[in-house]
């Protein structure tokens, strides 16, 4: 019988703790596959006293006995990929046998990064707050039908096609004021890194995935970013350039919609956002500072401080709908341990109307959150190993989330380490 692809993805603006949950669940699967995004992602794993941040490599890489696939929907910068692999070498991880790359994944060129940086610099205060990893320009070339793919590396005219695209980028960049960028140095590193990529296990991703499903193998798709950064449904234009929602799994791996199994949506117990763009429940006060401090809310990729705020249930209801979430995972609940009071927005006030609907454009709409207050539990959760052990206040908060979203919470994360996780129900496709 054909098995299905379970999905883990972020329901907010990214950094929900996806990496930790994927790493934890990976041993239950045969394949972990990234389906979109690129090195703009930073997925943090902590175990055995060590910390790793993955950008392009799927978060199942530390687990023996399974494959990790970088799917066709991902954009790959060979330089950051090789740097990541060197880190894995140092940690003694045998990635060579575990890691596969889809030939149809697109390549991030040094000039894509150059264009990203020049475009952001030219925007000034209006900038998106991009991670400057070249994501937008690479996806533009993909949809514009100019891109170079991993499989093209083996083509005899690869160098010519590279030179052509590079030249186009340099012409394009003339619309922006010049910025500092060591193009020659970056190109040297890029071509060196390509040699490593060329010798990796390159596969036809869609065949690989579908044949695995036909053999009854279990697959876990790992999302990057979060649903509010989705190119179609996020807070456009303050979004990333890929489909971060469940639908992206179909195009990013080559699986049919009916092959999607469980959709495990990850939400932090509060909200964060890094970069520009609207954020209705953002806090600009001491509580926001405290969330940042207690939650260590600094970007895993860029080190930027993350903007912090209370949980936004209007936003979560919207992304639960978009993704067809079947299970919820709440992370970082321990960050709220010291708060006497906790808030969550259940509605928005827009032009005098109370609504639970996300407006067309959050950037152009004055939104006033309508709050519900919760009592804090004001105690450590370190001893909690079963759901019933959570203090009554924490259970009330979690129950309210479940009720508002209409989806069961199956896991609650109480710390960054791999095993700081309270399981409630079976989480793998039934
Ligand atoms: P991702 O991009 O969704 O994988 O998340 P990031 O790794 O960017 O950010 C999540 C951060 O929170 C990382 O520093 C994790 O180590 C940390 N983290 C994950 N789960 C928990 C948790 O339950 N409690 C606390 N305190 N930290 C967590
Ligand atoms: P993970 O997978 C949080 C944000 C950037 C910026 C916008 C566009 O770790 O959750 P881009 O570089 O994609 O052009 O940036 O999206 N962003 C993220 N924010 N977590 C991420 O990934 C992000 N990837 C991109 O900060 O606002
Ligand atoms: Mg992250």
Short mmCIF file of C-alpha atoms in Angstrom, two decimals, residues 9-20 40-44 53-55 131 223-227 229 266-275 295-307 331-332:
data_model
loop_
_atom_site.label_atom_id
_atom_site.label_comp_id
_atom_site.label_asym_id
_atom_site.label_seq_id
_atom_site.Cartn_x
_atom_site.Cartn_y
_atom_site.Cartn_z
CA UNK A 9 5.70 23.45 8.90
CA UNK A 10 5.63 26.77 10.73
CA UNK A 11 2.28 28.49 11.28
CA UNK A 12 3.64 31.95 12.12
CA UNK A 13 6.53 34.05 10.72
CA UNK A 14 9.21 31.34 10.94
CA UNK A 15 11.49 30.19 13.77
CA UNK A 16 8.71 28.25 15.49
CA UNK A 17 11.11 25.43 16.37
CA UNK A 18 10.56 23.29 13.27
CA UNK A 19 14.11 21.94 13.26
CA UNK A 20 13.85 20.60 16.78
CA UNK A 40 17.40 31.91 4.51
CA UNK A 41 16.26 29.17 6.91
CA UNK A 42 18.05 28.55 10.19
CA UNK A 43 16.88 25.41 12.00
CA UNK A 44 18.41 24.86 15.42
CA UNK A 53 22.10 25.27 13.00
CA UNK A 54 21.04 23.85 9.64
CA UNK A 55 20.25 26.08 6.65
CA UNK A 131 18.30 37.55 4.89
CA UNK A 223 9.02 23.29 5.86
CA UNK A 224 11.13 26.40 6.11
CA UNK A 225 9.98 29.90 7.07
CA UNK A 226 6.35 30.13 8.16
CA UNK A 227 2.91 30.44 6.58
CA UNK A 229 5.86 34.47 4.93
CA UNK A 266 4.19 24.29 14.68
CA UNK A 267 3.34 27.40 16.68
CA UNK A 268 5.33 29.14 19.35
CA UNK A 269 3.40 29.88 22.52
CA UNK A 270 3.80 33.57 21.58
CA UNK A 271 4.71 35.28 18.31
CA UNK A 272 7.90 36.54 16.70
CA UNK A 273 8.92 38.03 13.41
CA UNK A 274 12.31 38.98 12.02
CA UNK A 275 12.65 41.61 9.31
CA UNK A 295 13.21 33.10 24.46
CA UNK A 296 16.69 33.93 23.16
CA UNK A 297 14.93 35.51 20.19
CA UNK A 298 17.84 36.32 17.92
CA UNK A 299 17.92 35.07 14.31
CA UNK A 300 19.56 31.68 13.75
CA UNK A 301 20.72 32.80 10.29
CA UNK A 302 21.44 36.52 10.64
CA UNK A 303 21.69 37.05 14.43
CA UNK A 304 19.17 39.91 14.19
CA UNK A 305 16.94 40.49 17.24
CA UNK A 306 13.48 39.07 16.55
CA UNK A 307 10.42 41.24 17.10
CA UNK A 331 6.82 25.17 21.30
CA UNK A 332 8.69 27.41 23.73
#
